[in-house]
């Protein structure tokens, strides 16, 4: 374990849990390289004193722009063939949060979530109201074809019909401030209007300087039921667990009690990182206490689904 220093930063990102080992191997090189490049970008921001909120916004924005993941450009469509996107962001210093749900034609939902946090008295905007706000804020809008094109671009590397690849980032900056962001297209062929855990604070996304920053991926309904991101925060804050201990306890809650499926990344208030999942595959990478970049598709803390 890397020695902790008060003046160091930590960053973890994920590109979703789930999928087959065979499919993951086919895209392994490109996915790993993409995660590595995005961590480099996050490292540059944090190393020069940038905030955790800027780092997670930037990393999730880059993941959204990549056709390999199920968020932004690469998002999957619902059963009506529309691309309805969810995203959230939370600032651990202020406990302010912003989120958008079931939005159409927004290029980068994480940026819109951040604007909800910064420019409105609300936390979650959905559907038409969110779009009206996006237009008011001049955020880049795209057509539905934009998302469709991405599916074709990435079809040799990902399973079109059952794509896993929600994205997220958690960070602790040099000042010890934490932040988390998550973005997704949800589940392929989901019912129109279905909203998952990703834009729900405490379910799929959470940050608090007194505990940790958490971003989840997997079957959203399981994470909503278990309030998993908030539960991990609670374990760190009230049970004095570190990131790994809390991750293990959360995996047990997710699997044993709720037969849940998915994974998550955590950075605790001291900058320790854990990544854990119930699935065989989770695309993730991290930099702990300013150390080296690590990227993996498989070797994280894992309790197999029974
Ligand atoms: N958690 C996301 C949702 O249910 C999907 C995923 O992470 O793959 O919307």
XYZ file of N, CA and C in Angstrom, residues 15 17-28 31 67-71 74-77 83 150-166 186-189 281 283:
141
model
N -15.394 2.175 -16.227
C -16.127 2.140 -17.489
C -17.139 1.013 -17.458
N -19.364 -2.254 -15.059
C -19.207 -3.649 -14.648
C -20.099 -4.525 -15.517
N -19.638 -5.742 -15.766
C -20.471 -6.699 -16.504
C -19.923 -6.992 -17.889
N -20.552 -7.949 -18.554
C -20.089 -8.362 -19.882
C -19.271 -9.639 -19.777
N -19.001 -10.227 -20.917
C -18.296 -11.506 -20.914
C -16.783 -11.295 -21.003
N -16.046 -12.274 -20.495
C -14.580 -12.207 -20.554
C -14.133 -12.187 -22.022
N -14.823 -12.982 -22.862
C -14.443 -13.065 -24.277
C -14.516 -11.679 -24.925
N -15.641 -11.010 -24.719
C -15.841 -9.683 -25.321
C -14.846 -8.682 -24.721
N -14.606 -8.819 -23.420
C -13.677 -7.887 -22.759
C -12.272 -8.050 -23.328
N -11.880 -9.309 -23.638
C -10.534 -9.552 -24.183
C -10.386 -8.910 -25.556
N -11.452 -8.983 -26.358
C -11.379 -8.422 -27.711
C -11.096 -6.924 -27.676
N -11.653 -6.252 -26.669
C -11.499 -4.796 -26.621
C -10.496 -4.348 -25.553
N -9.799 -5.332 -24.965
C -8.954 -5.043 -23.799
C -7.928 -3.936 -24.047
N -9.588 -0.451 -24.571
C -10.249 0.032 -23.342
C -9.200 0.452 -22.319
N -16.933 6.056 -27.793
C -18.024 5.163 -28.186
C -18.002 3.798 -27.494
N -16.911 3.501 -26.778
C -16.782 2.181 -26.141
C -17.627 2.018 -24.900
N -18.058 3.121 -24.310
C -18.771 3.037 -23.034
C -20.240 3.428 -23.187
N -21.037 2.946 -22.243
C -22.476 3.211 -22.281
C -22.807 4.511 -21.536
N -22.415 5.610 -22.152
C -22.673 6.941 -21.579
C -22.404 7.953 -22.678
N -21.592 6.936 -26.589
C -21.744 5.475 -26.735
C -22.958 4.879 -26.053
N -23.875 5.725 -25.583
C -25.019 5.227 -24.798
C -25.898 4.248 -25.582
N -26.530 3.336 -24.862
C -27.478 2.398 -25.481
C -28.869 3.045 -25.555
N -29.699 2.492 -26.427
C -31.037 3.082 -26.595
C -32.069 2.342 -25.751
N -32.286 7.537 -27.131
C -31.146 7.552 -26.210
C -31.464 8.504 -25.059
N -22.491 6.142 -33.044
C -21.487 5.599 -32.112
C -21.650 4.099 -31.981
N -22.906 3.628 -31.959
C -23.163 2.193 -31.826
C -22.513 1.442 -32.981
N -22.644 2.018 -34.184
C -22.048 1.347 -35.339
C -20.527 1.356 -35.265
N -19.991 2.472 -34.835
C -18.538 2.622 -34.722
C -17.926 1.577 -33.796
N -18.612 1.318 -32.693
C -18.032 0.445 -31.665
C -18.536 -0.989 -31.754
N -19.359 -1.296 -32.772
C -20.038 -2.596 -32.772
C -19.088 -3.785 -32.871
N -17.876 -3.582 -33.401
C -16.953 -4.719 -33.469
C -16.353 -5.020 -32.094
N -16.428 -4.054 -31.176
C -15.780 -4.228 -29.879
C -16.739 -4.474 -28.731
N -17.992 -4.116 -28.914
C -18.926 -4.280 -27.801
C -20.164 -5.036 -28.239
N -20.795 -5.654 -27.288
C -22.024 -6.380 -27.560
C -23.166 -5.372 -27.605
N -23.669 -5.167 -28.820
C -24.629 -4.102 -29.080
C -25.890 -4.181 -28.199
N -26.376 -5.391 -28.042
C -27.674 -5.525 -27.378
C -27.601 -5.552 -25.855
N -26.451 -5.882 -25.344
C -26.374 -6.015 -23.890
C -25.125 -5.290 -23.414
N -25.050 -4.014 -23.749
C -23.808 -3.313 -23.452
C -23.713 -2.873 -22.002
N -22.549 -3.135 -21.432
C -22.265 -2.665 -20.082
C -21.241 -1.562 -20.242
N -21.268 -0.596 -19.427
C -20.233 0.424 -19.596
C -20.635 1.796 -19.108
N -21.478 1.838 -18.091
C -21.696 3.094 -17.374
C -20.326 3.621 -16.984
N -28.002 3.844 -19.156
C -28.890 2.901 -18.460
C -28.822 1.530 -19.082
N -29.941 0.830 -19.084
C -29.975 -0.527 -19.637
C -30.517 -0.514 -21.049
N -29.861 -1.266 -21.942
C -30.329 -1.377 -23.311
C -31.759 -1.889 -23.328
N -32.612 -1.248 -24.137
C -34.015 -1.640 -24.263
C -34.814 -1.440 -22.978
N -16.216 -8.965 -14.921
C -15.505 -7.855 -15.557
C -15.900 -6.525 -14.930
N -14.331 -2.537 -15.852
C -13.270 -1.750 -16.473
C -12.956 -0.593 -15.529
